[in-house]
Amino acid sequence: QSVLTQPPSVSGAPGQTVIISCTGTSSNLGEGYDVHWYQQLPGAAPKLLIYANKNRPSGVPERFSGARSGASASLVITGLQAEDEADYHCQSHDSSLNGDVVFGGGTRLTVL
Amino acid sequence: QVQLQQWGAGLLKPSETLSLTCAVSGGSISENYWTWIRQYPGKGLEWIGETSHSASTNYNPSLKSRVTMSVDTSRNQFSLKLRSVTVADTAVYYCVMSSNTSSNWFDPWGPGTLVTVSS
């Protein structure tokens, strides 16, 4: 059971927009801890996609964006492409666990 | 640009000790915190803990009694030991660099080592 809640799967057609949610509680996202997102392509290690809620590392396309509001966060992918098919994980910290790292269960994005 | 390469035994029997090492290239191990994360077959990620060159460590409470992390600054490497493994420890283990900020994110990640525990 993951501390942060993500939908197990989402899907969309090429060109569409998909939103992946990450829901926390008052001891993690709701307490103001930042959320970070990782993309994991099939057979590969996770890769940092969004850090500190909304920032893209160098090389990440602008069609990936993130936002956090209260105890929830979202990853938005616009202009969906076949290469975006991957697992997406959110990560934060939790004060009820001494500030330790917590993850969501991951969301499998399927491009139809 | 920091890159991580990791190695260690991939097949263990219950009660044995998992031992993994991660080599850091393109940067100094003295400048960041270094983390181990594992991923179960069902895709969930679990933070195992972190260490630094000053020997400061912070472990996941659920694993604390079995985990030891260390840093070898002369070799620019850090390592993980997990004692008394069981089938439940079967996972892909990643070594990761932690951002040197209060908002702790992970980048880059090593390629991962699949560790299977089976009798």
PDB file of C-alpha atoms in Angstrom:
ATOM      1  CA  GLN A   1       0.000   0.000   0.000  1.00  0.00           C
ATOM      2  CA  SER A   2       1.679   3.199  -1.198  1.00  0.00           C
ATOM      3  CA  VAL A   3       1.489   6.403   0.848  1.00  0.00           C
ATOM      4  CA  LEU A   4       0.698   8.477  -2.248  1.00  0.00           C
ATOM      5  CA  THR A   5      -2.224   7.347  -4.407  1.00  0.00           C
ATOM      6  CA  GLN A   6      -2.006   7.171  -8.187  1.00  0.00           C
ATOM      7  CA  PRO A   7      -4.406   5.594 -10.688  1.00  0.00           C
ATOM      8  CA  PRO A   8      -2.998   2.220 -11.819  1.00  0.00           C
ATOM      9  CA  SER A   9      -3.460   3.110 -15.472  1.00  0.00           C
ATOM     10  CA  VAL A  10      -4.444   5.861 -17.875  1.00  0.00           C
ATOM     11  CA  SER A  11      -4.623   5.946 -21.640  1.00  0.00           C
ATOM     12  CA  GLY A  12      -4.935   8.374 -24.486  1.00  0.00           C
ATOM     13  CA  ALA A  13      -4.617   8.655 -28.226  1.00  0.00           C
ATOM     14  CA  PRO A  14      -1.705  10.383 -29.932  1.00  0.00           C
ATOM     15  CA  GLY A  15      -2.081  14.144 -29.751  1.00  0.00           C
ATOM     16  CA  GLN A  16      -4.416  14.058 -26.777  1.00  0.00           C
ATOM     17  CA  THR A  17      -3.821  15.360 -23.263  1.00  0.00           C
ATOM     18  CA  VAL A  18      -3.634  13.034 -20.278  1.00  0.00           C
ATOM     19  CA  ILE A  19      -3.500  13.890 -16.606  1.00  0.00           C
ATOM     20  CA  ILE A  20      -2.019  11.616 -13.962  1.00  0.00           C
ATOM     21  CA  SER A  21      -3.015  12.403 -10.399  1.00  0.00           C
ATOM     22  CA  CYS A  22      -1.051  11.875  -7.210  1.00  0.00           C
ATOM     23  CA  THR A  23      -3.107  12.191  -4.033  1.00  0.00           C
ATOM     24  CA  GLY A  24      -1.559  12.570  -0.626  1.00  0.00           C
ATOM     25  CA  THR A  25      -2.608  13.555   2.868  1.00  0.00           C
ATOM     26  CA  SER A  26      -2.044  16.295   5.405  1.00  0.00           C
ATOM     27  CA  SER A  27       1.281  14.762   6.455  1.00  0.00           C
ATOM     28  CA  ASN A  28       2.895  14.813   2.993  1.00  0.00           C
ATOM     29  CA  LEU A  29       1.633  16.904   0.067  1.00  0.00           C
ATOM     30  CA  GLY A  30      -0.897  18.661   2.273  1.00  0.00           C
ATOM     31  CA  GLU A  31       1.869  19.725   4.637  1.00  0.00           C
ATOM     32  CA  GLY A  32       3.666  21.454   1.798  1.00  0.00           C
ATOM     33  CA  TYR A  33       6.251  18.882   0.808  1.00  0.00           C
ATOM     34  CA  ASP A  34       7.220  19.108  -2.844  1.00  0.00           C
ATOM     35  CA  VAL A  35       6.268  16.383  -5.297  1.00  0.00           C
ATOM     36  CA  HIS A  36       8.590  14.969  -7.934  1.00  0.00           C
ATOM     37  CA  TRP A  37       7.735  12.840 -10.954  1.00  0.00           C
ATOM     38  CA  TYR A  38       9.673  10.083 -12.684  1.00  0.00           C
ATOM     39  CA  GLN A  39       9.174   8.444 -16.060  1.00  0.00           C
ATOM     40  CA  GLN A  40      10.093   4.788 -16.389  1.00  0.00           C
ATOM     41  CA  LEU A  41      10.254   3.475 -19.934  1.00  0.00           C
ATOM     42  CA  PRO A  42       9.822  -0.294 -20.417  1.00  0.00           C
ATOM     43  CA  GLY A  43      12.870  -2.164 -19.167  1.00  0.00           C
ATOM     44  CA  ALA A  44      14.651   0.981 -17.975  1.00  0.00           C
ATOM     45  CA  ALA A  45      15.352   2.724 -14.703  1.00  0.00           C
ATOM     46  CA  PRO A  46      13.139   5.628 -13.627  1.00  0.00           C
ATOM     47  CA  LYS A  47      14.222   9.045 -14.899  1.00  0.00           C
ATOM     48  CA  LEU A  48      13.506  12.405 -13.285  1.00  0.00           C
ATOM     49  CA  LEU A  49      10.741  14.133 -15.243  1.00  0.00           C
ATOM     50  CA  ILE A  50       9.502  16.963 -12.983  1.00  0.00           C
ATOM     51  CA  TYR A  51      11.107  18.206  -9.768  1.00  0.00           C
ATOM     52  CA  ALA A  52       9.785  20.484  -7.050  1.00  0.00           C
ATOM     53  CA  ASN A  53       6.198  20.349  -8.326  1.00  0.00           C
ATOM     54  CA  LYS A  54       6.597  22.044 -11.683  1.00  0.00           C
ATOM     55  CA  ASN A  55      10.200  22.246 -12.836  1.00  0.00           C
ATOM     56  CA  ARG A  56      11.510  20.359 -15.867  1.00  0.00           C
ATOM     57  CA  PRO A  57      15.122  19.154 -15.949  1.00  0.00           C
ATOM     58  CA  SER A  58      17.101  20.060 -19.025  1.00  0.00           C
ATOM     59  CA  GLY A  59      16.027  17.925 -21.970  1.00  0.00           C
ATOM     60  CA  VAL A  60      12.476  17.200 -20.829  1.00  0.00           C
ATOM     61  CA  PRO A  61       9.955  18.407 -23.450  1.00  0.00           C
ATOM     62  CA  GLU A  62       7.651  21.300 -22.585  1.00  0.00           C
ATOM     63  CA  ARG A  63       4.600  19.112 -23.132  1.00  0.00           C
ATOM     64  CA  PHE A  64       5.282  17.611 -19.712  1.00  0.00           C
ATOM     65  CA  SER A  65       4.116  19.833 -16.870  1.00  0.00           C
ATOM     66  CA  GLY A  66       3.363  19.450 -13.202  1.00  0.00           C
ATOM     67  CA  ALA A  67       1.311  21.186 -10.561  1.00  0.00           C
ATOM     68  CA  ARG A  68       0.556  20.791  -6.870  1.00  0.00           C
ATOM     69  CA  SER A  69      -2.436  22.111  -4.954  1.00  0.00           C
ATOM     70  CA  GLY A  70      -3.091  21.223  -1.356  1.00  0.00           C
ATOM     71  CA  ALA A  71      -2.748  17.482  -0.856  1.00  0.00           C
ATOM     72  CA  SER A  72      -2.883  16.656  -4.555  1.00  0.00           C
ATOM     73  CA  ALA A  73      -0.550  16.894  -7.500  1.00  0.00           C
ATOM     74  CA  SER A  74      -0.875  16.240 -11.178  1.00  0.00           C
ATOM     75  CA  LEU A  75       1.310  15.462 -14.142  1.00  0.00           C
ATOM     76  CA  VAL A  76      -0.052  16.750 -17.429  1.00  0.00           C
ATOM     77  CA  ILE A  77       1.128  15.434 -20.759  1.00  0.00           C
ATOM     78  CA  THR A  78      -0.074  17.353 -23.798  1.00  0.00           C
ATOM     79  CA  GLY A  79       0.331  16.306 -27.432  1.00  0.00           C
ATOM     80  CA  LEU A  80       0.685  12.660 -26.415  1.00  0.00           C
ATOM     81  CA  GLN A  81       3.256  10.666 -28.387  1.00  0.00           C
ATOM     82  CA  ALA A  82       3.820   6.935 -28.729  1.00  0.00           C
ATOM     83  CA  GLU A  83       7.184   7.274 -26.977  1.00  0.00           C
ATOM     84  CA  ASP A  84       5.405   8.540 -23.844  1.00  0.00           C
ATOM     85  CA  GLU A  85       4.101   5.048 -23.118  1.00  0.00           C
ATOM     86  CA  ALA A  86       5.700   4.302 -19.759  1.00  0.00           C
ATOM     87  CA  ASP A  87       5.148   4.073 -16.028  1.00  0.00           C
ATOM     88  CA  TYR A  88       4.993   7.342 -14.109  1.00  0.00           C
ATOM     89  CA  HIS A  89       5.796   7.611 -10.398  1.00  0.00           C
ATOM     90  CA  CYS A  90       5.256  10.482  -7.965  1.00  0.00           C
ATOM     91  CA  GLN A  91       7.486  10.989  -4.911  1.00  0.00           C
ATOM     92  CA  SER A  92       7.452  13.216  -1.850  1.00  0.00           C
ATOM     93  CA  HIS A  93       8.169  13.134   1.882  1.00  0.00           C
ATOM     94  CA  ASP A  94       5.978  12.434   4.888  1.00  0.00           C
ATOM     95  CA  SER A  95       6.206  14.076   8.301  1.00  0.00           C
ATOM     96  CA  SER A  96       4.505  11.128  10.017  1.00  0.00           C
ATOM     97  CA  LEU A  97       7.463   9.029   8.853  1.00  0.00           C
ATOM     98  CA  ASN A  98      10.110  11.446  10.154  1.00  0.00           C
ATOM     99  CA  GLY A  99      10.238  13.165   6.789  1.00  0.00           C
ATOM    100  CA  ASP A 100      11.222   9.974   4.989  1.00  0.00           C
ATOM    101  CA  VAL A 101      10.736   9.497   1.283  1.00  0.00           C
ATOM    102  CA  VAL A 102       7.404   8.163   0.011  1.00  0.00           C
ATOM    103  CA  PHE A 103       6.259   7.099  -3.446  1.00  0.00           C
ATOM    104  CA  GLY A 104       3.007   6.579  -5.284  1.00  0.00           C
ATOM    105  CA  GLY A 105       2.174   3.156  -6.656  1.00  0.00           C
ATOM    106  CA  GLY A 106       2.929   4.217 -10.212  1.00  0.00           C
ATOM    107  CA  THR A 107       0.661   4.776 -13.225  1.00  0.00           C
ATOM    108  CA  ARG A 108       0.968   2.891 -16.502  1.00  0.00           C
ATOM    109  CA  LEU A 109       0.299   5.208 -19.455  1.00  0.00           C
ATOM    110  CA  THR A 110      -0.866   3.473 -22.611  1.00  0.00           C
ATOM    111  CA  VAL A 111      -0.860   5.347 -25.900  1.00  0.00           C
ATOM    112  CA  LEU A 112      -3.706   3.953 -27.972  1.00  0.00           C
TER     113      LEU A 112
ATOM    114  CA  GLN B   1      27.388  14.791 -15.678  1.00  0.00           C
ATOM    115  CA  VAL B   2      27.185  12.177 -12.951  1.00  0.00           C
ATOM    116  CA  GLN B   3      26.709   8.573 -14.017  1.00  0.00           C
ATOM    117  CA  LEU B   4      26.158   5.550 -11.810  1.00  0.00           C
ATOM    118  CA  GLN B   5      27.158   1.956 -12.434  1.00  0.00           C
ATOM    119  CA  GLN B   6      26.207  -0.784 -10.028  1.00  0.00           C
ATOM    120  CA  TRP B   7      26.927  -4.446  -9.448  1.00  0.00           C
ATOM    121  CA  GLY B   8      26.381  -7.278  -7.005  1.00  0.00           C
ATOM    122  CA  ALA B   9      25.045 -10.805  -6.653  1.00  0.00           C
ATOM    123  CA  GLY B  10      21.703 -11.344  -8.346  1.00  0.00           C
ATOM    124  CA  LEU B  11      20.639 -14.628  -6.791  1.00  0.00           C
ATOM    125  CA  LEU B  12      20.548 -15.230  -3.056  1.00  0.00           C
ATOM    126  CA  LYS B  13      19.171 -17.844  -0.715  1.00  0.00           C
ATOM    127  CA  PRO B  14      17.009 -16.909   2.261  1.00  0.00           C
ATOM    128  CA  SER B  15      19.050 -15.718   5.270  1.00  0.00           C
ATOM    129  CA  GLU B  16      22.010 -14.607   3.109  1.00  0.00           C
ATOM    130  CA  THR B  17      23.282 -11.032   2.853  1.00  0.00           C
ATOM    131  CA  LEU B  18      22.537  -8.848  -0.151  1.00  0.00           C
ATOM    132  CA  SER B  19      25.571  -6.797  -1.130  1.00  0.00           C
ATOM    133  CA  LEU B  20      25.551  -4.150  -3.868  1.00  0.00           C
ATOM    134  CA  THR B  21      28.083  -1.503  -4.875  1.00  0.00           C
ATOM    135  CA  CYS B  22      27.580   1.642  -6.937  1.00  0.00           C
ATOM    136  CA  ALA B  23      30.386   3.541  -8.660  1.00  0.00           C
ATOM    137  CA  VAL B  24      30.075   7.273  -9.246  1.00  0.00           C
ATOM    138  CA  SER B  25      31.661   8.834 -12.322  1.00  0.00           C
ATOM    139  CA  GLY B  26      31.566  12.397 -13.539  1.00  0.00           C
ATOM    140  CA  GLY B  27      31.353  13.833 -10.042  1.00  0.00           C
ATOM    141  CA  SER B  28      32.636  13.541  -6.498  1.00  0.00           C
ATOM    142  CA  ILE B  29      30.955  11.301  -3.986  1.00  0.00           C
ATOM    143  CA  SER B  30      31.748  13.928  -1.352  1.00  0.00           C
ATOM    144  CA  GLU B  31      29.260  16.419  -2.749  1.00  0.00           C
ATOM    145  CA  ASN B  32      25.896  14.703  -2.352  1.00  0.00           C
ATOM    146  CA  TYR B  33      23.773  12.191  -0.500  1.00  0.00           C
ATOM    147  CA  TRP B  34      23.522   8.732  -2.037  1.00  0.00           C
ATOM    148  CA  THR B  35      20.392   6.656  -1.928  1.00  0.00           C
ATOM    149  CA  TRP B  36      19.212   3.122  -2.539  1.00  0.00           C
ATOM    150  CA  ILE B  37      15.695   2.473  -3.826  1.00  0.00           C
ATOM    151  CA  ARG B  38      14.123  -0.845  -4.718  1.00  0.00           C
ATOM    152  CA  GLN B  39      11.281  -1.735  -7.040  1.00  0.00           C
ATOM    153  CA  TYR B  40       9.068  -4.731  -6.504  1.00  0.00           C
ATOM    154  CA  PRO B  41       7.862  -6.848  -9.444  1.00  0.00           C
ATOM    155  CA  GLY B  42       4.476  -5.099  -9.275  1.00  0.00           C
ATOM    156  CA  LYS B  43       6.255  -1.760 -10.009  1.00  0.00           C
ATOM    157  CA  GLY B  44       5.998  -0.073  -6.595  1.00  0.00           C
ATOM    158  CA  LEU B  45       9.101   1.817  -5.455  1.00  0.00           C
ATOM    159  CA  GLU B  46      10.461   1.716  -1.899  1.00  0.00           C
ATOM    160  CA  TRP B  47      13.087   4.009  -0.425  1.00  0.00           C
ATOM    161  CA  ILE B  48      15.700   1.962   1.445  1.00  0.00           C
ATOM    162  CA  GLY B  49      17.863   4.756   2.797  1.00  0.00           C
ATOM    163  CA  GLU B  50      20.638   7.237   2.180  1.00  0.00           C
ATOM    164  CA  THR B  51      24.236   7.870   3.140  1.00  0.00           C
ATOM    165  CA  SER B  52      26.899  10.495   2.642  1.00  0.00           C
ATOM    166  CA  HIS B  53      30.697  10.732   2.614  1.00  0.00           C
ATOM    167  CA  SER B  54      30.581  11.871   6.257  1.00  0.00           C
ATOM    168  CA  ALA B  55      29.035   8.507   7.167  1.00  0.00           C
ATOM    169  CA  SER B  56      25.708  10.144   7.956  1.00  0.00           C
ATOM    170  CA  THR B  57      22.949   7.614   7.291  1.00  0.00           C
ATOM    171  CA  ASN B  58      19.165   7.558   7.310  1.00  0.00           C
ATOM    172  CA  TYR B  59      17.328   4.289   6.827  1.00  0.00           C
ATOM    173  CA  ASN B  60      13.757   3.256   6.171  1.00  0.00           C
ATOM    174  CA  PRO B  61      12.496   2.202   9.645  1.00  0.00           C
ATOM    175  CA  SER B  62      11.027  -0.986   8.210  1.00  0.00           C
ATOM    176  CA  LEU B  63      14.498  -2.099   7.080  1.00  0.00           C
ATOM    177  CA  LYS B  64      16.731  -0.346   9.593  1.00  0.00           C
ATOM    178  CA  SER B  65      17.586  -3.444  11.627  1.00  0.00           C
ATOM    179  CA  ARG B  66      18.977  -5.227   8.541  1.00  0.00           C
ATOM    180  CA  VAL B  67      20.554  -2.413   6.476  1.00  0.00           C
ATOM    181  CA  THR B  68      24.024  -0.929   6.367  1.00  0.00           C
ATOM    182  CA  MET B  69      25.110   1.705   3.867  1.00  0.00           C
ATOM    183  CA  SER B  70      28.622   3.039   3.474  1.00  0.00           C
ATOM    184  CA  VAL B  71      30.756   5.260   1.277  1.00  0.00           C
ATOM    185  CA  ASP B  72      34.282   4.638   0.017  1.00  0.00           C
ATOM    186  CA  THR B  73      35.582   8.073  -0.928  1.00  0.00           C
ATOM    187  CA  SER B  74      38.910   6.713  -2.219  1.00  0.00           C
ATOM    188  CA  ARG B  75      37.063   4.690  -4.862  1.00  0.00           C
ATOM    189  CA  ASN B  76      34.132   7.093  -5.362  1.00  0.00           C
ATOM    190  CA  GLN B  77      31.758   4.243  -4.543  1.00  0.00           C
ATOM    191  CA  PHE B  78      28.961   3.565  -2.104  1.00  0.00           C
ATOM    192  CA  SER B  79      27.438   0.292  -1.036  1.00  0.00           C
ATOM    193  CA  LEU B  80      24.391  -1.417   0.397  1.00  0.00           C
ATOM    194  CA  LYS B  81      24.205  -4.476   2.620  1.00  0.00           C
ATOM    195  CA  LEU B  82      20.900  -6.057   3.552  1.00  0.00           C
ATOM    196  CA  ARG B  83      21.149  -8.952   5.987  1.00  0.00           C
ATOM    197  CA  SER B  84      18.912 -11.971   6.444  1.00  0.00           C
ATOM    198  CA  VAL B  85      17.094 -11.618   3.157  1.00  0.00           C
ATOM    199  CA  THR B  86      13.794 -13.356   2.470  1.00  0.00           C
ATOM    200  CA  VAL B  87      11.704 -13.915  -0.634  1.00  0.00           C
ATOM    201  CA  ALA B  88      10.027 -10.574   0.117  1.00  0.00           C
ATOM    202  CA  ASP B  89      13.324  -8.802  -0.638  1.00  0.00           C
ATOM    203  CA  THR B  90      13.179  -9.894  -4.278  1.00  0.00           C
ATOM    204  CA  ALA B  91      13.268  -6.670  -6.286  1.00  0.00           C
ATOM    205  CA  VAL B  92      15.282  -4.497  -8.624  1.00  0.00           C
ATOM    206  CA  TYR B  93      17.670  -2.376  -6.573  1.00  0.00           C
ATOM    207  CA  TYR B  94      18.705   1.070  -7.809  1.00  0.00           C
ATOM    208  CA  CYS B  95      21.499   3.328  -6.631  1.00  0.00           C
ATOM    209  CA  VAL B  96      20.588   6.983  -6.984  1.00  0.00           C
ATOM    210  CA  MET B  97      22.008  10.421  -6.372  1.00  0.00           C
ATOM    211  CA  SER B  98      19.944  12.659  -4.110  1.00  0.00           C
ATOM    212  CA  SER B  99      19.610  16.355  -4.867  1.00  0.00           C
ATOM    213  CA  ASN B 100      21.537  18.459  -2.411  1.00  0.00           C
ATOM    214  CA  THR B 101      18.414  20.389  -1.401  1.00  0.00           C
ATOM    215  CA  SER B 102      15.688  20.280   1.221  1.00  0.00           C
ATOM    216  CA  SER B 103      13.265  19.219  -1.510  1.00  0.00           C
ATOM    217  CA  ASN B 104      14.843  15.857  -2.101  1.00  0.00           C
ATOM    218  CA  TRP B 105      14.578  14.424  -5.599  1.00  0.00           C
ATOM    219  CA  PHE B 106      16.562  11.656  -7.258  1.00  0.00           C
ATOM    220  CA  ASP B 107      18.704  12.049 -10.343  1.00  0.00           C
ATOM    221  CA  PRO B 108      20.428  10.217 -11.901  1.00  0.00           C
ATOM    222  CA  TRP B 109      19.549   6.579 -11.300  1.00  0.00           C
ATOM    223  CA  GLY B 110      21.783   3.585 -11.824  1.00  0.00           C
ATOM    224  CA  PRO B 111      20.646   0.904 -14.281  1.00  0.00           C
ATOM    225  CA  GLY B 112      19.333  -1.356 -11.520  1.00  0.00           C
ATOM    226  CA  THR B 113      20.267  -4.822 -10.307  1.00  0.00           C
ATOM    227  CA  LEU B 114      17.669  -7.562 -10.152  1.00  0.00           C
ATOM    228  CA  VAL B 115      18.070  -9.469  -6.910  1.00  0.00           C
ATOM    229  CA  THR B 116      16.142 -12.698  -6.599  1.00  0.00           C
ATOM    230  CA  VAL B 117      15.859 -14.504  -3.284  1.00  0.00           C
ATOM    231  CA  SER B 118      14.952 -18.141  -3.680  1.00  0.00           C
ATOM    232  CA  SER B 119      15.700 -21.380  -1.925  1.00  0.00           C
TER     233      SER B 119
END
